[in-house]
Amino acid sequence: IEAKVGEEVGLPCYKIPSSDSLENYRVYWQKNTTEVVLAYAGTKKISEDKRYINRTKLDTRNLTLWISPVEILDNGPYRCVVQNKQSSPSHQTVYDETMNLLVTADFSEPNIEREVTASSCESTEMVVRCSSNGGFPKPKIHGVLNNVSVVLNTTWVSESSFSPHNVTGTLWLNVTKDINFTCSVESSGIIRSTTLLLAKENNCIVSTTPPSYNVITASSIIIIVFLLAIILAARYLPRHVCSHCSKNQDSVEEDVKESMKPPKISKVTCETSSV
């Protein structure tokens, strides 16, 4: 018999004949064959477990045990024993049956989170986590990528075997294109699913590698040589040009001086001959 946490559930037992009454019977409802949940001798309640106080009642005609509200700790086997006080021999057992109560609690809708760990132009590395909480009993968790099943690394957390469970499934992915990820949590035949689009990062991160020591050294030498060449050119080239200019200037000055000199008068000796 299955019941959800918080609901009411009835565990059937022995139906007393219409010609008879509860006064002629003893009824024992036990859990795990040792804990007396509820016991009646005729119409008088003779025992009740403290955990079930104000949560149980007995149907006086079919001896059904009603439990409300159902708790996770109610999960387990129950035994109903009915004895007839009027039979011979006395207190003969007329009914003795055991049934199992399966208590369930719905899990929350799966929550999917992703964490990008690395990204490049070609792909995006990420960790995907799917979690669901507060359910019972222990669930199964499934993952699907674009209609292809994948195995999740699953962990369960609960305070005890009769406490609500929290479940988490983890998946490491290298995404090269946008894909759909569906996470499903299954417990007691009930499946809850969530789907999330895992998008590849659009931005490209280009890593710059610093130049090697040899490249730095060669570049430094080239720069130093270039600077020295500029310095030497600045120092010696003007001097050479000026010395050349000085020689040209001296030549011009000599030409000017020559042009300024008066013309030379040549002495002519005339000889007069007497006739």
PDB file of C-alpha atoms in Angstrom:
ATOM      1  CA  ILE A   1       0.000   0.000   0.000  1.00  0.00           C
ATOM      2  CA  GLU A   2       1.432   3.359  -1.061  1.00  0.00           C
ATOM      3  CA  ALA A   3       0.839   6.755   0.496  1.00  0.00           C
ATOM      4  CA  LYS A   4       2.422  10.185   0.254  1.00  0.00           C
ATOM      5  CA  VAL A   5       3.705  12.203   3.152  1.00  0.00           C
ATOM      6  CA  GLY A   6       0.885  14.312   4.622  1.00  0.00           C
ATOM      7  CA  GLU A   7      -1.918  12.189   3.204  1.00  0.00           C
ATOM      8  CA  GLU A   8      -4.303   9.757   4.917  1.00  0.00           C
ATOM      9  CA  VAL A   9      -3.968   6.012   4.351  1.00  0.00           C
ATOM     10  CA  GLY A  10      -6.073   3.031   5.403  1.00  0.00           C
ATOM     11  CA  LEU A  11      -4.543  -0.394   6.116  1.00  0.00           C
ATOM     12  CA  PRO A  12      -7.261  -3.063   5.712  1.00  0.00           C
ATOM     13  CA  CYS A  13      -7.756  -5.901   8.147  1.00  0.00           C
ATOM     14  CA  TYR A  14     -10.555  -8.360   9.109  1.00  0.00           C
ATOM     15  CA  LYS A  15     -14.193  -7.642   8.386  1.00  0.00           C
ATOM     16  CA  ILE A  16     -16.394  -8.569  11.345  1.00  0.00           C
ATOM     17  CA  PRO A  17     -19.537 -10.483  10.320  1.00  0.00           C
ATOM     18  CA  SER A  18     -22.686  -8.411  10.368  1.00  0.00           C
ATOM     19  CA  SER A  19     -24.170 -10.740  12.978  1.00  0.00           C
ATOM     20  CA  ASP A  20     -21.248 -10.098  15.336  1.00  0.00           C
ATOM     21  CA  SER A  21     -19.717  -7.055  17.063  1.00  0.00           C
ATOM     22  CA  LEU A  22     -16.337  -5.706  18.101  1.00  0.00           C
ATOM     23  CA  GLU A  23     -17.116  -6.627  21.724  1.00  0.00           C
ATOM     24  CA  ASN A  24     -16.223 -10.234  20.964  1.00  0.00           C
ATOM     25  CA  TYR A  25     -12.756  -9.529  19.512  1.00  0.00           C
ATOM     26  CA  ARG A  26      -9.258  -8.416  20.350  1.00  0.00           C
ATOM     27  CA  VAL A  27      -7.428  -6.424  17.661  1.00  0.00           C
ATOM     28  CA  TYR A  28      -3.679  -5.785  17.546  1.00  0.00           C
ATOM     29  CA  TRP A  29      -2.043  -3.547  14.967  1.00  0.00           C
ATOM     30  CA  GLN A  30       1.738  -3.910  15.060  1.00  0.00           C
ATOM     31  CA  LYS A  31       4.626  -2.409  13.121  1.00  0.00           C
ATOM     32  CA  ASN A  32       7.702  -4.531  12.453  1.00  0.00           C
ATOM     33  CA  THR A  33       5.962  -7.238  14.535  1.00  0.00           C
ATOM     34  CA  THR A  34       7.251  -5.610  17.755  1.00  0.00           C
ATOM     35  CA  GLU A  35       5.798  -2.110  18.045  1.00  0.00           C
ATOM     36  CA  VAL A  36       2.127  -2.041  19.037  1.00  0.00           C
ATOM     37  CA  VAL A  37       0.611   0.802  17.050  1.00  0.00           C
ATOM     38  CA  LEU A  38      -2.911   0.334  18.329  1.00  0.00           C
ATOM     39  CA  ALA A  39      -4.704  -2.408  20.321  1.00  0.00           C
ATOM     40  CA  TYR A  40      -8.354  -2.917  21.263  1.00  0.00           C
ATOM     41  CA  ALA A  41     -10.090  -5.376  23.580  1.00  0.00           C
ATOM     42  CA  GLY A  42     -13.696  -5.127  22.500  1.00  0.00           C
ATOM     43  CA  THR A  43     -14.453  -1.425  22.106  1.00  0.00           C
ATOM     44  CA  LYS A  44     -11.834  -0.384  24.651  1.00  0.00           C
ATOM     45  CA  LYS A  45      -8.436   0.927  23.530  1.00  0.00           C
ATOM     46  CA  ILE A  46      -5.797  -0.891  25.575  1.00  0.00           C
ATOM     47  CA  SER A  47      -2.573   0.292  23.885  1.00  0.00           C
ATOM     48  CA  GLU A  48      -1.293   2.992  21.506  1.00  0.00           C
ATOM     49  CA  ASP A  49       2.250   3.895  20.516  1.00  0.00           C
ATOM     50  CA  LYS A  50       3.075   7.475  21.498  1.00  0.00           C
ATOM     51  CA  ARG A  51       4.312   8.245  17.992  1.00  0.00           C
ATOM     52  CA  TYR A  52       0.840   7.496  16.626  1.00  0.00           C
ATOM     53  CA  ILE A  53      -1.207   9.389  19.210  1.00  0.00           C
ATOM     54  CA  ASN A  54      -3.800  11.621  17.541  1.00  0.00           C
ATOM     55  CA  ARG A  55      -2.792  10.196  14.146  1.00  0.00           C
ATOM     56  CA  THR A  56      -4.629   6.832  14.144  1.00  0.00           C
ATOM     57  CA  LYS A  57      -8.160   5.506  14.355  1.00  0.00           C
ATOM     58  CA  LEU A  58      -9.760   2.065  14.016  1.00  0.00           C
ATOM     59  CA  ASP A  59     -12.775   1.261  11.852  1.00  0.00           C
ATOM     60  CA  THR A  60     -15.059  -0.772  14.096  1.00  0.00           C
ATOM     61  CA  ARG A  61     -16.537  -2.880  11.268  1.00  0.00           C
ATOM     62  CA  ASN A  62     -13.589  -3.873   9.058  1.00  0.00           C
ATOM     63  CA  LEU A  63     -10.851  -3.044  11.603  1.00  0.00           C
ATOM     64  CA  THR A  64      -9.007  -0.886   9.090  1.00  0.00           C
ATOM     65  CA  LEU A  65      -6.202   1.167  10.631  1.00  0.00           C
ATOM     66  CA  TRP A  66      -6.303   4.781   9.425  1.00  0.00           C
ATOM     67  CA  ILE A  67      -3.162   6.913   9.699  1.00  0.00           C
ATOM     68  CA  SER A  68      -3.196  10.668   9.082  1.00  0.00           C
ATOM     69  CA  PRO A  69      -1.063  12.567   8.345  1.00  0.00           C
ATOM     70  CA  VAL A  70       1.399  10.016   7.026  1.00  0.00           C
ATOM     71  CA  GLU A  71       5.054  10.490   7.965  1.00  0.00           C
ATOM     72  CA  ILE A  72       8.194   8.995   6.424  1.00  0.00           C
ATOM     73  CA  LEU A  73       8.796   7.017   9.614  1.00  0.00           C
ATOM     74  CA  ASP A  74       5.490   5.232   9.018  1.00  0.00           C
ATOM     75  CA  ASN A  75       7.147   3.408   6.124  1.00  0.00           C
ATOM     76  CA  GLY A  76       7.441  -0.340   6.656  1.00  0.00           C
ATOM     77  CA  PRO A  77       5.523  -3.600   7.358  1.00  0.00           C
ATOM     78  CA  TYR A  78       2.325  -3.661   9.446  1.00  0.00           C
ATOM     79  CA  ARG A  79       0.683  -6.727  10.969  1.00  0.00           C
ATOM     80  CA  CYS A  80      -2.954  -7.101  11.912  1.00  0.00           C
ATOM     81  CA  VAL A  81      -3.869  -9.830  14.431  1.00  0.00           C
ATOM     82  CA  VAL A  82      -7.517 -10.507  15.323  1.00  0.00           C
ATOM     83  CA  GLN A  83      -8.594 -12.874  18.134  1.00  0.00           C
ATOM     84  CA  ASN A  84     -12.117 -14.060  18.946  1.00  0.00           C
ATOM     85  CA  LYS A  85     -12.762 -13.916  22.690  1.00  0.00           C
ATOM     86  CA  GLN A  86     -15.840 -16.153  22.417  1.00  0.00           C
ATOM     87  CA  SER A  87     -14.147 -18.947  20.503  1.00  0.00           C
ATOM     88  CA  SER A  88     -12.963 -22.220  21.926  1.00  0.00           C
ATOM     89  CA  PRO A  89     -10.186 -22.463  22.783  1.00  0.00           C
ATOM     90  CA  SER A  90     -10.283 -18.915  24.140  1.00  0.00           C
ATOM     91  CA  HIS A  91      -8.806 -16.037  22.131  1.00  0.00           C
ATOM     92  CA  GLN A  92      -8.386 -18.086  18.995  1.00  0.00           C
ATOM     93  CA  THR A  93      -6.660 -16.141  16.215  1.00  0.00           C
ATOM     94  CA  VAL A  94      -9.066 -15.699  13.322  1.00  0.00           C
ATOM     95  CA  TYR A  95      -6.923 -13.321  11.244  1.00  0.00           C
ATOM     96  CA  ASP A  96      -3.176 -12.673  11.001  1.00  0.00           C
ATOM     97  CA  GLU A  97      -1.868 -10.799   7.971  1.00  0.00           C
ATOM     98  CA  THR A  98       1.093  -8.533   7.203  1.00  0.00           C
ATOM     99  CA  MET A  99       1.169  -5.763   4.616  1.00  0.00           C
ATOM    100  CA  ASN A 100       3.771  -3.209   3.630  1.00  0.00           C
ATOM    101  CA  LEU A 101       3.216   0.533   3.644  1.00  0.00           C
ATOM    102  CA  LEU A 102       5.383   2.401   1.162  1.00  0.00           C
ATOM    103  CA  VAL A 103       5.601   6.070   2.076  1.00  0.00           C
ATOM    104  CA  THR A 104       6.734   8.471  -0.628  1.00  0.00           C
ATOM    105  CA  ALA A 105       7.577  12.153  -0.780  1.00  0.00           C
ATOM    106  CA  ASP A 106       7.747  14.097  -4.023  1.00  0.00           C
ATOM    107  CA  PHE A 107      11.092  15.465  -5.095  1.00  0.00           C
ATOM    108  CA  SER A 108      11.372  19.080  -6.154  1.00  0.00           C
ATOM    109  CA  GLU A 109      11.663  19.991  -9.815  1.00  0.00           C
ATOM    110  CA  PRO A 110      15.299  19.371 -10.846  1.00  0.00           C
ATOM    111  CA  ASN A 111      17.408  22.515 -10.817  1.00  0.00           C
ATOM    112  CA  ILE A 112      20.199  22.698 -13.421  1.00  0.00           C
ATOM    113  CA  GLU A 113      23.213  24.970 -12.989  1.00  0.00           C
ATOM    114  CA  ARG A 114      26.289  25.329 -15.191  1.00  0.00           C
ATOM    115  CA  GLU A 115      29.748  26.700 -14.443  1.00  0.00           C
ATOM    116  CA  VAL A 116      32.134  27.617 -17.277  1.00  0.00           C
ATOM    117  CA  THR A 117      35.688  26.573 -16.418  1.00  0.00           C
ATOM    118  CA  ALA A 118      37.457  27.435 -19.697  1.00  0.00           C
ATOM    119  CA  SER A 119      36.587  28.937 -23.069  1.00  0.00           C
ATOM    120  CA  SER A 120      38.216  29.208 -26.469  1.00  0.00           C
ATOM    121  CA  CYS A 121      37.154  29.914 -30.033  1.00  0.00           C
ATOM    122  CA  GLU A 122      36.580  26.185 -30.619  1.00  0.00           C
ATOM    123  CA  SER A 123      34.843  25.031 -27.422  1.00  0.00           C
ATOM    124  CA  THR A 124      33.579  25.842 -23.946  1.00  0.00           C
ATOM    125  CA  GLU A 125      34.442  23.643 -20.971  1.00  0.00           C
ATOM    126  CA  MET A 126      31.812  23.573 -18.224  1.00  0.00           C
ATOM    127  CA  VAL A 127      30.554  21.688 -15.186  1.00  0.00           C
ATOM    128  CA  VAL A 128      26.798  20.977 -15.153  1.00  0.00           C
ATOM    129  CA  ARG A 129      25.001  20.143 -11.888  1.00  0.00           C
ATOM    130  CA  CYS A 130      21.435  18.888 -11.524  1.00  0.00           C
ATOM    131  CA  SER A 131      19.892  18.758  -8.033  1.00  0.00           C
ATOM    132  CA  SER A 132      16.540  17.825  -6.470  1.00  0.00           C
ATOM    133  CA  ASN A 133      15.525  17.862  -2.804  1.00  0.00           C
ATOM    134  CA  GLY A 134      13.090  16.654  -0.171  1.00  0.00           C
ATOM    135  CA  GLY A 135      11.998  13.347  -1.676  1.00  0.00           C
ATOM    136  CA  PHE A 136      11.629   9.775  -0.411  1.00  0.00           C
ATOM    137  CA  PRO A 137      12.691   7.033  -0.995  1.00  0.00           C
ATOM    138  CA  LYS A 138      16.149   7.235  -2.544  1.00  0.00           C
ATOM    139  CA  PRO A 139      15.780   8.265  -6.212  1.00  0.00           C
ATOM    140  CA  LYS A 140      17.442   7.585  -9.526  1.00  0.00           C
ATOM    141  CA  ILE A 141      18.801  10.477 -11.584  1.00  0.00           C
ATOM    142  CA  HIS A 142      19.253  10.451 -15.369  1.00  0.00           C
ATOM    143  CA  GLY A 143      20.879  12.806 -17.880  1.00  0.00           C
ATOM    144  CA  VAL A 144      20.218  13.212 -21.609  1.00  0.00           C
ATOM    145  CA  LEU A 145      22.221  15.292 -24.124  1.00  0.00           C
ATOM    146  CA  ASN A 146      20.326  15.872 -27.377  1.00  0.00           C
ATOM    147  CA  ASN A 147      18.385  12.598 -26.900  1.00  0.00           C
ATOM    148  CA  VAL A 148      21.545  10.648 -25.989  1.00  0.00           C
ATOM    149  CA  SER A 149      21.731   9.244 -22.434  1.00  0.00           C
ATOM    150  CA  VAL A 150      24.748  10.192 -20.327  1.00  0.00           C
ATOM    151  CA  VAL A 151      25.956   8.913 -16.962  1.00  0.00           C
ATOM    152  CA  LEU A 152      25.989  11.451 -14.127  1.00  0.00           C
ATOM    153  CA  ASN A 153      28.287  11.356 -11.123  1.00  0.00           C
ATOM    154  CA  THR A 154      25.594  11.090  -8.429  1.00  0.00           C
ATOM    155  CA  THR A 155      25.640  11.889  -4.707  1.00  0.00           C
ATOM    156  CA  TRP A 156      22.826  11.472  -2.145  1.00  0.00           C
ATOM    157  CA  VAL A 157      22.464  13.261   1.161  1.00  0.00           C
ATOM    158  CA  SER A 158      20.050  12.351   3.980  1.00  0.00           C
ATOM    159  CA  GLU A 159      20.143  12.396   7.760  1.00  0.00           C
ATOM    160  CA  SER A 160      19.027   8.761   7.987  1.00  0.00           C
ATOM    161  CA  SER A 161      17.445   5.990   5.955  1.00  0.00           C
ATOM    162  CA  PHE A 162      14.029   7.383   6.936  1.00  0.00           C
ATOM    163  CA  SER A 163      14.741  11.034   6.160  1.00  0.00           C
ATOM    164  CA  PRO A 164      14.117  13.082   3.008  1.00  0.00           C
ATOM    165  CA  HIS A 165      16.834  12.701   0.404  1.00  0.00           C
ATOM    166  CA  ASN A 166      18.715  15.352  -1.551  1.00  0.00           C
ATOM    167  CA  VAL A 167      20.321  14.204  -4.792  1.00  0.00           C
ATOM    168  CA  THR A 168      22.868  15.862  -7.105  1.00  0.00           C
ATOM    169  CA  GLY A 169      24.164  14.685 -10.467  1.00  0.00           C
ATOM    170  CA  THR A 170      27.335  16.210 -11.955  1.00  0.00           C
ATOM    171  CA  LEU A 171      28.575  16.173 -15.549  1.00  0.00           C
ATOM    172  CA  TRP A 172      31.768  17.600 -17.103  1.00  0.00           C
ATOM    173  CA  LEU A 173      31.342  18.756 -20.713  1.00  0.00           C
ATOM    174  CA  ASN A 174      33.397  20.181 -23.571  1.00  0.00           C
ATOM    175  CA  VAL A 175      30.747  22.027 -25.603  1.00  0.00           C
ATOM    176  CA  THR A 176      31.545  22.782 -29.253  1.00  0.00           C
ATOM    177  CA  LYS A 177      27.976  23.805 -30.172  1.00  0.00           C
ATOM    178  CA  ASP A 178      24.701  24.581 -28.399  1.00  0.00           C
ATOM    179  CA  ILE A 179      23.083  21.446 -26.916  1.00  0.00           C
ATOM    180  CA  ASN A 180      20.001  20.606 -24.818  1.00  0.00           C
ATOM    181  CA  PHE A 181      20.548  18.904 -21.454  1.00  0.00           C
ATOM    182  CA  THR A 182      17.621  17.162 -19.731  1.00  0.00           C
ATOM    183  CA  CYS A 183      17.853  16.007 -16.114  1.00  0.00           C
ATOM    184  CA  SER A 184      15.244  13.589 -14.690  1.00  0.00           C
ATOM    185  CA  VAL A 185      14.710  12.409 -11.112  1.00  0.00           C
ATOM    186  CA  GLU A 186      12.715   9.201 -10.637  1.00  0.00           C
ATOM    187  CA  SER A 187      11.299   7.895  -7.363  1.00  0.00           C
ATOM    188  CA  SER A 188       8.433   5.423  -6.804  1.00  0.00           C
ATOM    189  CA  GLY A 189       7.462   5.588 -10.453  1.00  0.00           C
ATOM    190  CA  ILE A 190       7.173   9.382 -10.470  1.00  0.00           C
ATOM    191  CA  ILE A 191       9.527  11.246 -12.832  1.00  0.00           C
ATOM    192  CA  ARG A 192      10.308  14.957 -12.713  1.00  0.00           C
ATOM    193  CA  SER A 193      12.371  16.529 -15.507  1.00  0.00           C
ATOM    194  CA  THR A 194      13.988  19.841 -16.398  1.00  0.00           C
ATOM    195  CA  THR A 195      15.685  20.875 -19.666  1.00  0.00           C
ATOM    196  CA  LEU A 196      18.314  23.593 -20.114  1.00  0.00           C
ATOM    197  CA  LEU A 197      20.070  24.873 -23.256  1.00  0.00           C
ATOM    198  CA  LEU A 198      23.834  24.701 -22.788  1.00  0.00           C
ATOM    199  CA  ALA A 199      25.148  27.435 -25.059  1.00  0.00           C
ATOM    200  CA  LYS A 200      28.710  27.631 -26.311  1.00  0.00           C
ATOM    201  CA  GLU A 201      30.425  30.881 -25.365  1.00  0.00           C
ATOM    202  CA  ASN A 202      30.528  33.311 -28.313  1.00  0.00           C
ATOM    203  CA  ASN A 203      33.575  35.318 -27.262  1.00  0.00           C
ATOM    204  CA  CYS A 204      37.040  34.039 -28.154  1.00  0.00           C
ATOM    205  CA  ILE A 205      39.841  34.366 -25.674  1.00  0.00           C
ATOM    206  CA  VAL A 206      43.199  34.605 -27.479  1.00  0.00           C
ATOM    207  CA  SER A 207      46.110  33.861 -25.234  1.00  0.00           C
ATOM    208  CA  THR A 208      49.254  35.971 -25.814  1.00  0.00           C
ATOM    209  CA  THR A 209      52.541  34.205 -25.194  1.00  0.00           C
ATOM    210  CA  PRO A 210      55.354  36.509 -23.993  1.00  0.00           C
ATOM    211  CA  PRO A 211      58.399  36.598 -26.318  1.00  0.00           C
ATOM    212  CA  SER A 212      61.249  34.297 -25.497  1.00  0.00           C
ATOM    213  CA  TYR A 213      64.538  35.475 -23.995  1.00  0.00           C
ATOM    214  CA  ASN A 214      66.374  35.094 -27.327  1.00  0.00           C
ATOM    215  CA  VAL A 215      63.834  37.260 -29.140  1.00  0.00           C
ATOM    216  CA  ILE A 216      64.088  39.963 -26.480  1.00  0.00           C
ATOM    217  CA  THR A 217      67.907  39.917 -26.638  1.00  0.00           C
ATOM    218  CA  ALA A 218      68.018  40.159 -30.451  1.00  0.00           C
ATOM    219  CA  SER A 219      65.501  42.996 -30.461  1.00  0.00           C
ATOM    220  CA  SER A 220      67.481  44.897 -27.851  1.00  0.00           C
ATOM    221  CA  ILE A 221      70.728  44.587 -29.862  1.00  0.00           C
ATOM    222  CA  ILE A 222      69.023  45.856 -33.025  1.00  0.00           C
ATOM    223  CA  ILE A 223      67.601  48.858 -31.191  1.00  0.00           C
ATOM    224  CA  ILE A 224      70.956  49.708 -29.598  1.00  0.00           C
ATOM    225  CA  VAL A 225      72.805  49.486 -32.947  1.00  0.00           C
ATOM    226  CA  PHE A 226      70.182  51.688 -34.573  1.00  0.00           C
ATOM    227  CA  LEU A 227      70.512  54.329 -31.846  1.00  0.00           C
ATOM    228  CA  LEU A 228      74.302  54.298 -32.077  1.00  0.00           C
ATOM    229  CA  ALA A 229      74.119  54.794 -35.841  1.00  0.00           C
ATOM    230  CA  ILE A 230      71.877  57.828 -35.365  1.00  0.00           C
ATOM    231  CA  ILE A 231      74.210  59.307 -32.745  1.00  0.00           C
ATOM    232  CA  LEU A 232      77.317  58.841 -34.914  1.00  0.00           C
ATOM    233  CA  ALA A 233      75.595  60.302 -37.927  1.00  0.00           C
ATOM    234  CA  ALA A 234      74.485  63.306 -35.914  1.00  0.00           C
ATOM    235  CA  ARG A 235      78.012  63.880 -34.610  1.00  0.00           C
ATOM    236  CA  TYR A 236      80.224  63.444 -37.731  1.00  0.00           C
ATOM    237  CA  LEU A 237      78.055  64.291 -40.701  1.00  0.00           C
ATOM    238  CA  PRO A 238      77.707  68.074 -39.907  1.00  0.00           C
ATOM    239  CA  ARG A 239      81.484  68.397 -39.456  1.00  0.00           C
ATOM    240  CA  HIS A 240      82.171  66.860 -42.832  1.00  0.00           C
ATOM    241  CA  VAL A 241      79.631  69.079 -44.526  1.00  0.00           C
ATOM    242  CA  CYS A 242      81.006  72.229 -42.873  1.00  0.00           C
ATOM    243  CA  SER A 243      84.610  71.463 -43.875  1.00  0.00           C
ATOM    244  CA  HIS A 244      83.480  71.034 -47.455  1.00  0.00           C
ATOM    245  CA  CYS A 245      81.599  74.334 -47.260  1.00  0.00           C
ATOM    246  CA  SER A 246      84.714  76.083 -45.882  1.00  0.00           C
ATOM    247  CA  LYS A 247      86.825  74.954 -48.822  1.00  0.00           C
ATOM    248  CA  ASN A 248      84.290  76.209 -51.299  1.00  0.00           C
ATOM    249  CA  GLN A 249      84.085  79.549 -49.489  1.00  0.00           C
ATOM    250  CA  ASP A 250      87.883  80.018 -49.592  1.00  0.00           C
ATOM    251  CA  SER A 251      87.894  79.381 -53.342  1.00  0.00           C
ATOM    252  CA  VAL A 252      85.194  81.976 -53.888  1.00  0.00           C
ATOM    253  CA  GLU A 253      87.035  84.546 -51.822  1.00  0.00           C
ATOM    254  CA  GLU A 254      90.207  84.020 -53.876  1.00  0.00           C
ATOM    255  CA  ASP A 255      88.243  84.557 -57.074  1.00  0.00           C
ATOM    256  CA  VAL A 256      86.837  87.807 -55.741  1.00  0.00           C
ATOM    257  CA  LYS A 257      90.245  89.096 -54.716  1.00  0.00           C
ATOM    258  CA  GLU A 258      91.662  88.395 -58.137  1.00  0.00           C
ATOM    259  CA  SER A 259      88.851  90.260 -59.805  1.00  0.00           C
ATOM    260  CA  MET A 260      89.416  93.304 -57.618  1.00  0.00           C
ATOM    261  CA  LYS A 261      93.090  93.737 -58.448  1.00  0.00           C
ATOM    262  CA  PRO A 262      93.926  96.633 -60.854  1.00  0.00           C
ATOM    263  CA  PRO A 263      95.149  95.691 -64.299  1.00  0.00           C
ATOM    264  CA  LYS A 264      98.892  95.485 -64.792  1.00  0.00           C
ATOM    265  CA  ILE A 265     100.539  98.216 -66.988  1.00  0.00           C
ATOM    266  CA  SER A 266     103.228  96.898 -69.132  1.00  0.00           C
ATOM    267  CA  LYS A 267     106.194  99.188 -69.727  1.00  0.00           C
ATOM    268  CA  VAL A 268     106.963  99.756 -73.386  1.00  0.00           C
ATOM    269  CA  THR A 269     110.275 101.315 -74.305  1.00  0.00           C
ATOM    270  CA  CYS A 270     110.003 103.366 -77.374  1.00  0.00           C
ATOM    271  CA  GLU A 271     113.142 104.028 -79.161  1.00  0.00           C
ATOM    272  CA  THR A 272     113.151 107.107 -81.316  1.00  0.00           C
ATOM    273  CA  SER A 273     115.470 107.064 -84.117  1.00  0.00           C
ATOM    274  CA  SER A 274     116.743 110.216 -85.451  1.00  0.00           C
ATOM    275  CA  VAL A 275     116.814 110.677 -89.066  1.00  0.00           C
TER     276      VAL A 275
END
